[in-house]
Coordinates of C-alpha atoms and ligand atoms in Angstrom, one line a residue:
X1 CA 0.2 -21.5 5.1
X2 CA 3.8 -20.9 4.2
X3 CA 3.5 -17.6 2.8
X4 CA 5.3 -15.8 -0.1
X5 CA 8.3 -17.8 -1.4
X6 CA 12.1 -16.6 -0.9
X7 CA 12.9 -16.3 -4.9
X8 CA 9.4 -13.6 -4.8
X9 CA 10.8 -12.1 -1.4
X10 CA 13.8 -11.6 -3.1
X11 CA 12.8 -10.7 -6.2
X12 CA 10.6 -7.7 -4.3
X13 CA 13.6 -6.5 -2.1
X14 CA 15.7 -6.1 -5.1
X15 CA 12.9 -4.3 -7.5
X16 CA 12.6 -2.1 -4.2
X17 CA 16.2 -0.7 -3.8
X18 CA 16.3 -0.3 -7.5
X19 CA 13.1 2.1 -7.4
X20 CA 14.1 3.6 -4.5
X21 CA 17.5 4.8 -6.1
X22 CA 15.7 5.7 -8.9
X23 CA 12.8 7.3 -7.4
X24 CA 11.7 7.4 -3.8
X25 CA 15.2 8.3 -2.4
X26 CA 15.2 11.5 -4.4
X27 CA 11.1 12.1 -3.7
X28 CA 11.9 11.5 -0.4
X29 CA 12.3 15.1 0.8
X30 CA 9.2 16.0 -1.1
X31 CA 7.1 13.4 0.3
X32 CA 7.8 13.5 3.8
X33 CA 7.6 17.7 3.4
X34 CA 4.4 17.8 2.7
X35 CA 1.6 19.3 5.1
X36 CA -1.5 17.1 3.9
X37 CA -2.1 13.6 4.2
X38 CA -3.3 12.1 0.5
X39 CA -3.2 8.9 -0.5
X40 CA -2.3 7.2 -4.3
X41 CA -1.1 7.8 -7.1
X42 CA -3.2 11.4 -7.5
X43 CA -2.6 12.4 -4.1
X44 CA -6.3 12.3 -3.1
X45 CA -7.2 14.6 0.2
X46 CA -7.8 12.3 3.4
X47 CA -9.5 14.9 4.6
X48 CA -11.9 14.6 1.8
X49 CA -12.4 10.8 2.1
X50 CA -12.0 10.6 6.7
X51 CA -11.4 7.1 6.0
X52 CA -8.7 6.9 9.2
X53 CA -11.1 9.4 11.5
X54 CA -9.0 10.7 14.4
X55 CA -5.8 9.1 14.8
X56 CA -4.8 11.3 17.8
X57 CA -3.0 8.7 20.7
X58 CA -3.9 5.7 17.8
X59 CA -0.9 2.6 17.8
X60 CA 0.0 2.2 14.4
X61 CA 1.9 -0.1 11.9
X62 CA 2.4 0.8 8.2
X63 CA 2.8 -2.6 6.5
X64 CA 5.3 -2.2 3.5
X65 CA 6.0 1.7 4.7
X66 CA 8.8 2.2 1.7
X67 CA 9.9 5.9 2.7
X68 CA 7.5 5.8 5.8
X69 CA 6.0 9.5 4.9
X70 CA 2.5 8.3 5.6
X71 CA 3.7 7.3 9.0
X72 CA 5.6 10.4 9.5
X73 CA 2.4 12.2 8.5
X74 CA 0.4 10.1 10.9
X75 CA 2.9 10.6 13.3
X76 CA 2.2 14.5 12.9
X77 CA -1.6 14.0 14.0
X78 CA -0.3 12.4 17.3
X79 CA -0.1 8.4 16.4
X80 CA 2.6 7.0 17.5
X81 CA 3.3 4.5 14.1
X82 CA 6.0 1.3 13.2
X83 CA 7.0 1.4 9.9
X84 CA 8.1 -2.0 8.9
X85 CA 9.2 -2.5 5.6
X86 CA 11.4 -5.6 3.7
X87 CA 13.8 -3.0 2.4
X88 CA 17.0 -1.8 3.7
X89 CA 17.5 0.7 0.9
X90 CA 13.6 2.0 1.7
X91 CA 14.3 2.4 5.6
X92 CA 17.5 4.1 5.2
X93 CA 15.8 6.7 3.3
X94 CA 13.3 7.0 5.4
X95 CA 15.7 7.1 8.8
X96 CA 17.7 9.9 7.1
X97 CA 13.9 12.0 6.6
X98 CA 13.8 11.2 10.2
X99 CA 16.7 13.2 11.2
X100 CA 16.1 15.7 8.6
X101 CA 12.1 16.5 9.3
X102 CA 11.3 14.7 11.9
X103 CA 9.1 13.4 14.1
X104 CA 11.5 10.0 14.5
X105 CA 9.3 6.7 14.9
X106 CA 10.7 2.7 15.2
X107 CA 11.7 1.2 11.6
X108 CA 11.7 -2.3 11.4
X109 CA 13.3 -4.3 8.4
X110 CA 10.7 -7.4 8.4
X111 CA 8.5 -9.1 6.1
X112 CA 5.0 -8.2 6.3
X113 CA 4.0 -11.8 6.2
X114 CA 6.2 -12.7 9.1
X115 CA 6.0 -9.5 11.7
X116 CA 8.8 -9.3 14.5
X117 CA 5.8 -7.5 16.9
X118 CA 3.9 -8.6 19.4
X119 CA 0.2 -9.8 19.1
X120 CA -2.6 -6.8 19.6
X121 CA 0.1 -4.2 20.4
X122 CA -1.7 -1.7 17.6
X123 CA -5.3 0.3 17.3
X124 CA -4.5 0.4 13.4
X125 CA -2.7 -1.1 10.5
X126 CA -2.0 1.0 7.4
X127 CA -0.3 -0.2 4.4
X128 CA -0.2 1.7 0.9
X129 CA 0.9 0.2 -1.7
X130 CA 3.3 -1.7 0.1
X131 CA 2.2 -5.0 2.0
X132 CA -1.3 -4.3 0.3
X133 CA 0.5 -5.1 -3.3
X134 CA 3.5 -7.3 -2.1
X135 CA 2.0 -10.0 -0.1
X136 CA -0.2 -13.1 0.0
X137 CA -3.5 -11.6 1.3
X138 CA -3.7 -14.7 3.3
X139 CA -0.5 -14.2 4.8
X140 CA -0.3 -10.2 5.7
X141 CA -4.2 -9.7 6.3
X142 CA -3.8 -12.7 9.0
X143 CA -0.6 -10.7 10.7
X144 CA -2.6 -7.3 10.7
X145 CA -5.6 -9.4 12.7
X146 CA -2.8 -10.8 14.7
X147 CA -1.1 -7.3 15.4
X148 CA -4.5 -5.4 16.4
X149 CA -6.3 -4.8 19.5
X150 CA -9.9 -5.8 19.5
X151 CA -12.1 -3.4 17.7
X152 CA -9.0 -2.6 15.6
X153 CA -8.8 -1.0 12.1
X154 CA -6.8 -2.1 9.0
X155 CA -6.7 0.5 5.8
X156 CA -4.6 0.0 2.8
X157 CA -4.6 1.1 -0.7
X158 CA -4.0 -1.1 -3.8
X159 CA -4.4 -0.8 -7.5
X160 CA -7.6 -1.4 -8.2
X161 CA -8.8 -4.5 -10.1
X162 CA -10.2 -2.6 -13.4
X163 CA -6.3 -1.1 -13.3
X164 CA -4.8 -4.5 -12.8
X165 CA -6.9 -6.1 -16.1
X166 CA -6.0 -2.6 -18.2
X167 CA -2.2 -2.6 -17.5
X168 CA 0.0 -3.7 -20.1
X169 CA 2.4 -6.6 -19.0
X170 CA 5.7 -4.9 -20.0
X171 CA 5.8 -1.2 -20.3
X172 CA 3.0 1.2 -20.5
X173 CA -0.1 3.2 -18.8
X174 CA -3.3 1.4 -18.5
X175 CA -5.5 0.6 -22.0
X176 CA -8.9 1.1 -22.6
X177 CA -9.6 -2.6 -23.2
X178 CA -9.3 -5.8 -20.8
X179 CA -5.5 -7.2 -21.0
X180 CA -6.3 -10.4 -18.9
X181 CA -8.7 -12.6 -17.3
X182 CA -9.7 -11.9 -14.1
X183 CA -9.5 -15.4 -13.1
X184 CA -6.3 -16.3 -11.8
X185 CA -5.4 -13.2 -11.7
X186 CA -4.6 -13.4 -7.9
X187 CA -0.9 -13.8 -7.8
X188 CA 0.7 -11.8 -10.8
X189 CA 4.8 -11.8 -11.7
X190 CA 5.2 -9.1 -14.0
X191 CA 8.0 -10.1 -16.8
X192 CA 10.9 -7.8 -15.5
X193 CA 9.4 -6.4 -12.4
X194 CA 8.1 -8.0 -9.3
X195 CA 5.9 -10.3 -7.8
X196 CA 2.1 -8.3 -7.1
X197 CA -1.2 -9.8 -5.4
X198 CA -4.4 -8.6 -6.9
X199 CA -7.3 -10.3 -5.7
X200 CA -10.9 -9.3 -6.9
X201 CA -13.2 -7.6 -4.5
X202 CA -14.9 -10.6 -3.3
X203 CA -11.9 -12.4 -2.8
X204 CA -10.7 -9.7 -0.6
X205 CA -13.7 -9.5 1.0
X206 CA -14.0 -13.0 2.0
X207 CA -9.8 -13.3 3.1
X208 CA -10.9 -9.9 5.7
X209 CA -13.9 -12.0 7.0
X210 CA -12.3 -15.3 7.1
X211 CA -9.5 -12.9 9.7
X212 CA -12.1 -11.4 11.5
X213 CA -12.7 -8.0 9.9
X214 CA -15.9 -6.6 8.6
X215 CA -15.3 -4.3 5.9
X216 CA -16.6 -0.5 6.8
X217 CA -16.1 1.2 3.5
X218 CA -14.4 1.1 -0.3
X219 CA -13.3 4.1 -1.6
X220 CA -12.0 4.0 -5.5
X221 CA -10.2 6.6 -6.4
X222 CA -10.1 8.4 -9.6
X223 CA -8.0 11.8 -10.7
X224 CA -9.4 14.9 -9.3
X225 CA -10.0 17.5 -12.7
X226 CA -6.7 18.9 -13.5
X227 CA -4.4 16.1 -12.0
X228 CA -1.0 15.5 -14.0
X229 CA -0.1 12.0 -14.8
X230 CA 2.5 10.3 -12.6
X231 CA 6.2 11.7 -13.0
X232 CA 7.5 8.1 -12.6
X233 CA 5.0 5.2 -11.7
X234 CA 3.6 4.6 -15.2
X235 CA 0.7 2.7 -14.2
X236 CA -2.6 5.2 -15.3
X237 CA -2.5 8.3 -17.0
X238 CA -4.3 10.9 -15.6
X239 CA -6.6 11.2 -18.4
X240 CA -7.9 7.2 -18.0
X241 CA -7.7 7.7 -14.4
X242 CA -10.0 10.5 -14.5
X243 CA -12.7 8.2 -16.0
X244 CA -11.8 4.9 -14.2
X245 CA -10.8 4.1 -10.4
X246 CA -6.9 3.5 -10.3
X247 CA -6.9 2.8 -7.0
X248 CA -9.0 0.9 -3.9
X249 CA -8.7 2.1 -0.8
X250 CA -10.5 -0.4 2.2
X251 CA -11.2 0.2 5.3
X252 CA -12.4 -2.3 8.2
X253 CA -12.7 -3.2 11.3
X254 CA -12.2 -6.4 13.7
X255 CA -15.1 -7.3 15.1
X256 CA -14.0 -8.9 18.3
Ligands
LIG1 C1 5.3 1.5 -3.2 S1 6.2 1.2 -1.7 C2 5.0 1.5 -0.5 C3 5.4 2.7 0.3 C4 4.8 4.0 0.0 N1 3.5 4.2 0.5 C5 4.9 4.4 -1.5 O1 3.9 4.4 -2.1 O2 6.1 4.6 -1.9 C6 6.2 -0.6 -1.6 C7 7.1 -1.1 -0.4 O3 6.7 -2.4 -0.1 C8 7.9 -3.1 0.4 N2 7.7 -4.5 0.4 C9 7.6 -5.4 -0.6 N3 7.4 -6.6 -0.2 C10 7.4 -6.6 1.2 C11 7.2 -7.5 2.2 N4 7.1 -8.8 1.9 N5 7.2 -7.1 3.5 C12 7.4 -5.8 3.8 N6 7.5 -4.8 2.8 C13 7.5 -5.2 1.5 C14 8.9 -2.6 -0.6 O4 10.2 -2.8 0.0 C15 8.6 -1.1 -0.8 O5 9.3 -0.3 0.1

């Protein structure tokens, strides 16, 4: 497999230090102050879900880390994560958070697809909204298998598939109709943005088995009751998100 090509790598790392002056650098400070671990767009409770159990003493990588405030919070519960991430912009941010709010953890600027770490170093792979969005399935779920220990766990959040079909192509929040097929709908360049891969739930079903994981749980997520729509990711308003899962979060498990 030769994995994602350099005009879509490119295309990505670019989109990524343009959001991260307009938005993450400046959410930084926000995201990496916060006390509680949540994940997506509606900040939903782990502790509510326990989909990564007890990370204490845990080896971690966060696939596509951006900012790296999950790891930092992950970090915090005594892992002891990588964040590796395609974009220079994205780790410089999250280096300066580093020195500003600690705890301080290895950054790596690599492609998920292609990690620069050594086979079954880590006890879990993370990735949210980063690899899990970014990369051929075949290629990044294939480097998490690589990068575990037996028995190891891999959890990542993505938009969900019903979000993907509902999206409008340019500009705008999710519709209350289907946009698109489903079919095909695998590899998706968005006209003006960046290169996204949204398989259906059985294709990612079948890419984790074909890698060795059996799948332990899917958790969609919708808005909790009085959640405000996203400040700047205009993917779901609250309001449709409330009624339909934005976001899927797996969770599995090798099983060797
Ligand atoms: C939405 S951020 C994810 C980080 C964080 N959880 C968040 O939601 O802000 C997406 C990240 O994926 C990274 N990314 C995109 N393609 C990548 C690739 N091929 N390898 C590693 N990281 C990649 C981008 O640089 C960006 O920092």
């Amino acid at each position: 497999m030769s994995g994602t090509p350099p005009g879509d790598l490119a295309r990505n790392r670019a989109l990524w230090t343009v959001v991260n002056a307009e938005f993450t650098d400046g959410d930084a400070d926000r995201s990496w102050a916060a006390t509680t671990l949540t994940w997506g767009l509606f900040g939903i409770p782990e502790r509510d879900l326990g989909v990564l159990g007890d990370v204490t003493g845990l080896d971690v990588v966060e696939l596509g880390c951006g900012t790296a405030y999950l790891s930092a919070q992950l970090a915090r519960q005594g892992a002891r994560p990588v964040g590796v991430d395609l974009n220079a912009a994205q780790l410089a941010t999250a280096a300066r958070c580093q020195r500003r709010f600690g705890p301080t953890f290895p950054l790596v600027e690599a492609d998920a697809e292609k990690v620069p770490l050594a086979d079954g170093r880590f006890d879990l792979v993370v990735s949210e909204y980063g690899a899990s969005v970014w990369c051929d399935p075949d290629r990044w779920v294939a480097e998490a298998a690589r990068l575990l220990r037996p028995r190891g766990r891999l959890v990542f959040l993505t938009n969900s598939v019903l979000a993907t079909l509902c999206v409008p192509e340019d500009e705008g929040f999710t519709q209350e109709q289907l946009l698109r097929p489903q079919r095909g709908l695998r590899r998706t360049a968005w006209p003006g943005g960046g290169v996204e891969f949204h398989p259906s739930h059985g294709e990612w079903i079948r890419t984790l088995a074909a890698n060795g994981f059996a799948v332990q749980a899917l958790h969609e997520l919708y808005a909790p009751a009085g959640a405000a729509t996203h400040a700047y990711y205009g993917i779901a308003t609250a309001r449709w998100a409330s009624r339909w899962p934005v976001e899927d979060l797996w969770a599995a498990q090798l099983t060797g």
